[in-house]
Amino acid sequence: MAIPQPAPAPDNWSAQLRKGSLDLAILASLWKKPLYGLEVLRSLEDGSDLTVAEGTLYPILNRLRVEGLLESEWVDSGTGHPRKYYKLTDAGRRRVKEMSRAWAEFSDKLNGILKSIGLKG
Amino acid sequence: MTPDMKTADTIDRYLLRFRLALAGAKDKEELVSEIRSHIVERLEDHSRPVDEIVHDTLSALGTPEILATRYRTEGLLERASTTMSPLLLLRATMRWAMTGIRGFFAFWVLFLGYFMAAGFYVSAALKPFFADRLGFWVGDHGFGIMLRPSGGGDTEILGMWFAPVTLALGCLCIIGTTKFVRWLISKRRRTNSTTATA
C-alpha cells in the first residue's frame, strides 16, 4: 500500500521555485549593462524577491562565464580597488531570450489553469 | 572604510584559507581577487561597524573550504555534463555525492552501470578460455548470461555470437549510463545547483 506523502510546505515550494529561476534572474539582471558581483546581488534583491547568498552567487557567475554565457573584465572603480564586471556574451543574450520565452510560455499556461481559482490581490 | 589590524587579519586569513582550498584550480588567483574585491566593496558601507560588516560578509560567503567546494563542484559538473569520459564523470559525481542525496544516487547509478559494462567486457574476453562454461544459457532454471548453471540441462544459445553480443551490451551499458547521468547533471544545473536563500 502506498504511504501517503505529506504535501510540501509552501515555503519549501517557494524556495525551490526561486532556485530554479536563479540562472535566468542573474543573466537577465545583466541585460542592460555590465555589473559587478555586488551590483548583481543588489539588482536581484531590488528587482525581484530573490535574496542570494554571496557564497552562492560568485560560483554561479563563474560557471556562467565558463559556459560562455558571460564574459568578465576588471575595471578600476576609481575608489582605489578594481571591480570585476560581468557582461552577457552573444550566446548569453540568446540564452536569456530562450529562457525568457520558455518562462513566459510556461507562466501563461499555468495562469490559464490558475484562472479558475480566481485569486485577486 | 579601513579595517583595523584585527579585522584586516581576519580577512587575510580567510583569503589565505580560500586560496589553499582552491589548490590546483585554474583561475585560483582571479577567484581570490574577486572575493577580496567583494569584501572591500562591502566595507564601503559606512552605516555599520567594520567588524560587524566583515563578520556578516564572511558568513554570507560561507567557510573558505565550502566556498571553494562550490566553485569546484560548479566547474566540474559543467564539464561533466558534456563529457563522455568515465573518469571525469566519476570524479564529478563523487564530489556531487558529498553534497546531497541526488549526487549520491547519480554516483551509484554511474558506478553500477560501469560495473555491469565491465562484467560484459570481461566475459567477452574470457569466452575463448572458458568456451563450455560461459554463455547465454536457457533451460529449466530460466535463462542467464555468463556461467553455466549447475545441474546441467541448459542450452547455450548464442554460440560464436556470445562475444559480439556481450561487447555490444557493454557498450550499451556505458552509453546508457553516461547519457542518463549527464541528464541528471544537466537537470541539477537547471534546477538545483543554484542555491538561493528565500
Coordinates of C-alpha atoms in Angstrom, one line a residue:
Chain A
M1 CA 0.0 0.0 0.0
A2 CA 1.3 3.4 -0.9
I3 CA 2.3 5.5 2.0
P4 CA 0.7 9.0 1.7
Q5 CA 3.4 11.7 1.4
P6 CA 2.9 14.9 3.3
A7 CA 2.3 17.9 0.9
P8 CA 5.4 20.1 0.7
A9 CA 5.3 23.2 2.8
P10 CA 4.5 26.3 0.7
D11 CA 7.8 27.9 2.0
N12 CA 9.8 24.9 0.7
W13 CA 8.0 25.0 -2.7
S14 CA 8.6 28.7 -2.9
A15 CA 12.3 28.2 -2.2
Q16 CA 12.5 25.5 -4.9
L17 CA 10.8 27.9 -7.4
R18 CA 13.4 30.6 -6.6
K19 CA 16.3 28.1 -7.1
G20 CA 15.0 27.1 -10.5
S21 CA 14.8 30.6 -11.7
L22 CA 18.1 31.9 -10.4
D23 CA 20.2 31.4 -13.5
L24 CA 17.6 33.3 -15.6
A25 CA 17.4 36.1 -13.0
I26 CA 21.2 36.5 -12.9
L27 CA 21.5 36.6 -16.7
A28 CA 18.5 38.9 -17.0
S29 CA 20.0 41.3 -14.5
L30 CA 22.9 41.8 -16.9
W31 CA 20.7 42.5 -19.9
K32 CA 21.0 46.3 -19.8
K33 CA 24.6 46.8 -18.7
P34 CA 27.6 45.1 -17.2
L35 CA 27.5 44.7 -13.4
Y36 CA 30.0 43.6 -10.8
G37 CA 29.1 40.9 -8.3
L38 CA 27.6 43.1 -5.5
E39 CA 25.6 45.0 -8.1
V40 CA 24.1 41.8 -9.4
L41 CA 23.2 40.8 -5.8
R42 CA 21.5 44.2 -5.2
S43 CA 19.8 44.1 -8.6
L44 CA 18.3 40.7 -7.7
E45 CA 17.2 42.0 -4.3
D46 CA 15.7 45.2 -5.6
G47 CA 14.2 43.9 -8.9
S48 CA 12.8 40.7 -7.5
D49 CA 12.2 38.8 -4.3
L50 CA 15.4 36.9 -4.8
T51 CA 17.9 37.1 -1.9
V52 CA 21.1 35.2 -2.9
A53 CA 23.9 34.5 -0.5
E54 CA 27.3 35.8 -1.7
G55 CA 28.8 32.3 -1.4
T56 CA 26.2 31.1 -3.9
L57 CA 26.3 33.9 -6.4
Y58 CA 30.0 34.0 -7.2
P59 CA 30.4 30.3 -8.1
I60 CA 27.3 30.6 -10.4
L61 CA 28.7 33.7 -12.1
N62 CA 32.0 31.8 -12.6
R63 CA 30.1 28.8 -14.0
L64 CA 28.1 31.0 -16.4
R65 CA 31.4 32.6 -17.5
V66 CA 32.9 29.1 -18.1
E67 CA 29.8 28.2 -20.1
G68 CA 30.5 31.2 -22.4
L69 CA 27.3 33.0 -21.4
L70 CA 29.1 35.8 -19.6
E71 CA 32.5 37.5 -20.0
S72 CA 34.3 39.4 -17.3
E73 CA 36.6 42.3 -17.2
W74 CA 38.5 44.0 -14.3
V75 CA 37.7 47.7 -14.2
D76 CA 39.3 50.3 -12.0
S77 CA 36.4 51.6 -9.9
G78 CA 38.1 54.9 -9.0
T79 CA 37.7 54.0 -5.3
G80 CA 41.1 52.5 -5.0
H81 CA 40.3 48.9 -5.9
P82 CA 39.3 47.2 -9.2
R83 CA 35.9 45.6 -9.7
K84 CA 35.2 42.5 -11.8
Y85 CA 32.4 43.4 -14.2
Y86 CA 30.3 40.7 -15.9
K87 CA 28.5 41.2 -19.2
L88 CA 26.4 39.0 -21.4
T89 CA 28.1 37.4 -24.5
D90 CA 26.1 37.0 -27.7
A91 CA 25.5 33.4 -26.6
G92 CA 24.3 34.7 -23.2
R93 CA 21.9 37.1 -24.8
R94 CA 20.4 34.3 -27.0
R95 CA 20.1 32.1 -23.9
V96 CA 18.3 34.8 -21.9
K97 CA 15.8 35.2 -24.7
E98 CA 15.2 31.5 -24.9
M99 CA 14.8 31.1 -21.2
S100 CA 12.5 34.2 -21.0
R101 CA 10.4 32.8 -23.8
A102 CA 10.1 29.4 -22.1
W103 CA 9.4 31.1 -18.8
A104 CA 6.6 33.3 -20.4
E105 CA 5.0 30.3 -22.2
F106 CA 5.0 28.2 -19.0
S107 CA 3.7 31.1 -16.9
D108 CA 0.9 31.8 -19.4
K109 CA -0.2 28.1 -19.4
L110 CA -0.1 27.9 -15.7
N111 CA -2.0 31.2 -15.3
G112 CA -4.7 29.7 -17.6
I113 CA -5.2 26.9 -15.1
L114 CA -5.0 29.2 -12.1
K115 CA -7.7 31.4 -13.5
S116 CA -10.3 29.1 -12.1
I117 CA -9.1 29.8 -8.6
G118 CA -9.9 33.4 -9.2
L119 CA -7.4 34.9 -6.7
K120 CA -7.0 38.6 -6.9
G121 CA -4.7 40.8 -4.9
Chain B
M1 CA 36.3 52.3 5.4
T2 CA 39.7 51.0 6.5
P3 CA 39.5 47.9 8.8
D4 CA 41.6 47.8 12.0
M5 CA 44.5 45.4 12.3
K6 CA 42.5 42.6 13.8
T7 CA 39.8 42.8 11.1
A8 CA 42.3 43.0 8.3
D9 CA 44.0 39.9 9.8
T10 CA 40.6 38.1 9.8
I11 CA 40.1 39.0 6.1
D12 CA 43.7 37.9 5.2
R13 CA 43.3 34.6 7.0
Y14 CA 40.0 34.0 5.2
L15 CA 41.5 34.6 1.8
L16 CA 44.6 32.5 2.6
R17 CA 42.4 29.6 3.6
F18 CA 40.3 30.1 0.4
R19 CA 43.5 30.2 -1.7
L20 CA 44.7 26.9 -0.1
A21 CA 41.3 25.3 -0.6
L22 CA 41.4 26.2 -4.3
A23 CA 44.8 24.5 -4.8
G24 CA 45.1 23.3 -8.4
A25 CA 42.2 25.4 -9.7
K26 CA 43.0 27.1 -13.0
D27 CA 41.7 30.6 -12.1
K28 CA 42.7 30.5 -8.4
E29 CA 44.2 34.0 -8.2
E30 CA 41.4 35.5 -10.1
L31 CA 38.8 33.9 -7.8
V32 CA 40.6 35.1 -4.7
S33 CA 40.9 38.6 -6.1
E34 CA 37.2 38.7 -6.8
I35 CA 36.3 37.6 -3.3
R36 CA 38.8 40.2 -1.9
S37 CA 37.2 42.8 -4.1
H38 CA 33.7 41.8 -2.8
I39 CA 34.8 42.1 0.8
V40 CA 36.3 45.5 0.2
E41 CA 33.2 46.6 -1.6
R42 CA 31.1 45.6 1.4
L43 CA 33.4 47.7 3.7
E44 CA 32.3 50.8 1.9
D45 CA 29.0 50.6 3.8
H46 CA 29.7 53.3 6.4
S47 CA 26.5 52.8 8.3
R48 CA 27.7 49.9 10.4
P49 CA 30.8 48.9 12.4
V50 CA 33.6 47.4 10.3
D51 CA 33.9 44.2 12.3
E52 CA 30.1 43.6 12.0
I53 CA 30.3 44.1 8.2
V54 CA 33.2 41.7 7.9
H55 CA 31.5 39.1 10.1
D56 CA 28.3 39.2 8.1
T57 CA 30.1 39.2 4.7
L58 CA 32.3 36.2 5.6
S59 CA 29.3 34.4 7.0
A60 CA 27.4 35.0 3.8
L61 CA 30.3 33.7 1.7
G62 CA 30.5 30.5 3.9
T63 CA 33.7 29.0 5.1
P64 CA 36.6 29.2 2.7
E65 CA 36.5 25.5 2.2
I66 CA 32.8 25.4 1.4
L67 CA 33.1 28.3 -0.9
A68 CA 36.0 26.6 -2.8
T69 CA 33.9 23.4 -3.0
R70 CA 31.1 25.3 -4.6
Y71 CA 33.4 26.7 -7.2
R72 CA 34.9 23.3 -7.9
T73 CA 31.5 21.5 -8.0
E74 CA 30.0 24.0 -10.4
G75 CA 33.1 23.8 -12.6
L76 CA 33.4 20.0 -12.6
L77 CA 29.7 19.4 -13.2
E78 CA 29.7 21.9 -16.0
R79 CA 32.5 19.9 -17.8
A80 CA 30.9 16.6 -16.8
S81 CA 27.6 17.5 -18.3
T82 CA 29.1 17.4 -21.8
T83 CA 31.8 14.8 -21.5
M84 CA 31.9 11.1 -22.4
S85 CA 34.9 10.5 -20.2
P86 CA 34.0 7.9 -17.5
L87 CA 36.8 9.2 -15.2
L88 CA 35.6 12.8 -15.3
L89 CA 32.0 11.7 -14.7
L90 CA 33.1 9.5 -11.7
R91 CA 35.1 12.4 -10.2
A92 CA 32.2 14.8 -10.7
T93 CA 29.5 12.5 -9.3
M94 CA 31.8 11.6 -6.3
R95 CA 32.1 15.3 -5.5
W96 CA 28.4 15.8 -6.1
A97 CA 27.6 12.8 -3.9
M98 CA 29.2 14.6 -1.0
T99 CA 26.7 17.4 -1.2
G100 CA 23.4 15.5 -1.2
I101 CA 21.2 12.5 -1.9
R102 CA 20.8 13.2 -5.6
G103 CA 24.5 13.2 -6.1
F104 CA 24.8 10.0 -4.1
F105 CA 22.1 8.5 -6.4
A106 CA 23.9 9.7 -9.5
F107 CA 27.2 8.3 -8.3
W108 CA 25.8 4.8 -7.6
V109 CA 23.9 4.7 -10.9
L110 CA 27.2 5.5 -12.7
F111 CA 29.2 3.0 -10.6
L112 CA 26.7 0.1 -11.1
G113 CA 26.3 0.9 -14.9
Y114 CA 30.1 0.9 -15.4
F115 CA 30.4 -2.2 -13.2
M116 CA 27.9 -4.1 -15.4
A117 CA 29.7 -2.9 -18.5
A118 CA 33.0 -4.2 -17.1
G119 CA 31.3 -7.6 -16.4
F120 CA 30.2 -7.9 -20.0
Y121 CA 33.6 -7.0 -21.4
V122 CA 35.4 -9.4 -19.0
S123 CA 33.1 -12.2 -20.0
A124 CA 33.6 -11.5 -23.7
A125 CA 37.4 -11.6 -23.1
L126 CA 37.2 -14.9 -21.2
K127 CA 34.9 -16.7 -23.6
P128 CA 37.7 -18.2 -25.6
F129 CA 39.3 -19.7 -22.5
F130 CA 36.0 -21.0 -20.9
A131 CA 34.1 -21.8 -24.0
D132 CA 32.0 -24.5 -22.4
R133 CA 31.1 -22.6 -19.2
L134 CA 30.5 -19.1 -20.4
G135 CA 27.4 -18.3 -22.5
F136 CA 23.8 -17.3 -22.6
W137 CA 22.0 -20.3 -21.0
V138 CA 18.4 -21.2 -21.4
G139 CA 16.8 -24.1 -19.6
D140 CA 14.7 -25.4 -16.8
H141 CA 16.1 -22.8 -14.5
G142 CA 15.0 -19.9 -16.8
F143 CA 17.8 -18.1 -18.5
G144 CA 21.0 -16.4 -17.6
I145 CA 24.1 -14.9 -19.0
M146 CA 27.7 -15.8 -18.0
L147 CA 28.4 -19.0 -16.1
R148 CA 26.7 -22.3 -16.9
P149 CA 24.1 -23.1 -14.2
S150 CA 24.9 -26.2 -12.1
G151 CA 22.8 -29.3 -12.7
G152 CA 23.0 -29.4 -16.4
G153 CA 20.1 -29.4 -18.9
D154 CA 20.6 -25.9 -20.0
T155 CA 21.4 -24.9 -23.6
E156 CA 23.7 -22.1 -24.7
I157 CA 22.0 -20.2 -27.5
L158 CA 24.5 -17.5 -28.6
G159 CA 27.4 -19.7 -29.6
M160 CA 30.0 -17.7 -31.5
W161 CA 27.9 -14.6 -31.1
F162 CA 28.4 -14.5 -27.4
A163 CA 31.5 -12.2 -27.5
P164 CA 30.0 -9.7 -30.0
V165 CA 26.7 -9.6 -28.1
T166 CA 28.3 -9.1 -24.7
L167 CA 30.6 -6.4 -26.2
A168 CA 27.5 -4.7 -27.6
L169 CA 25.7 -4.9 -24.3
G170 CA 28.8 -3.5 -22.5
C171 CA 28.8 -0.5 -24.9
L172 CA 25.1 0.0 -24.4
C173 CA 25.6 0.0 -20.6
I174 CA 28.4 2.6 -20.9
I175 CA 26.5 4.8 -23.3
G176 CA 23.2 4.5 -21.5
T177 CA 24.7 5.1 -18.1
T178 CA 26.7 8.0 -19.3
K179 CA 23.8 9.7 -21.0
F180 CA 21.5 9.1 -18.0
V181 CA 24.0 10.6 -15.5
R182 CA 24.7 13.5 -17.8
W183 CA 21.0 14.1 -18.0
L184 CA 20.9 14.0 -14.2
I185 CA 23.7 16.6 -14.0
S186 CA 22.0 18.9 -16.6
K187 CA 18.8 18.6 -14.6
R188 CA 20.6 19.5 -11.4
R189 CA 22.2 22.5 -13.2
R190 CA 18.9 23.7 -14.4
T191 CA 17.0 23.4 -11.1
N192 CA 19.0 22.5 -8.0
S193 CA 22.6 23.5 -8.5
T194 CA 21.8 27.1 -7.7
T195 CA 21.0 27.8 -4.1
A196 CA 19.0 30.8 -3.3
T197 CA 18.1 31.7 0.2
A198 CA 14.5 32.6 0.4

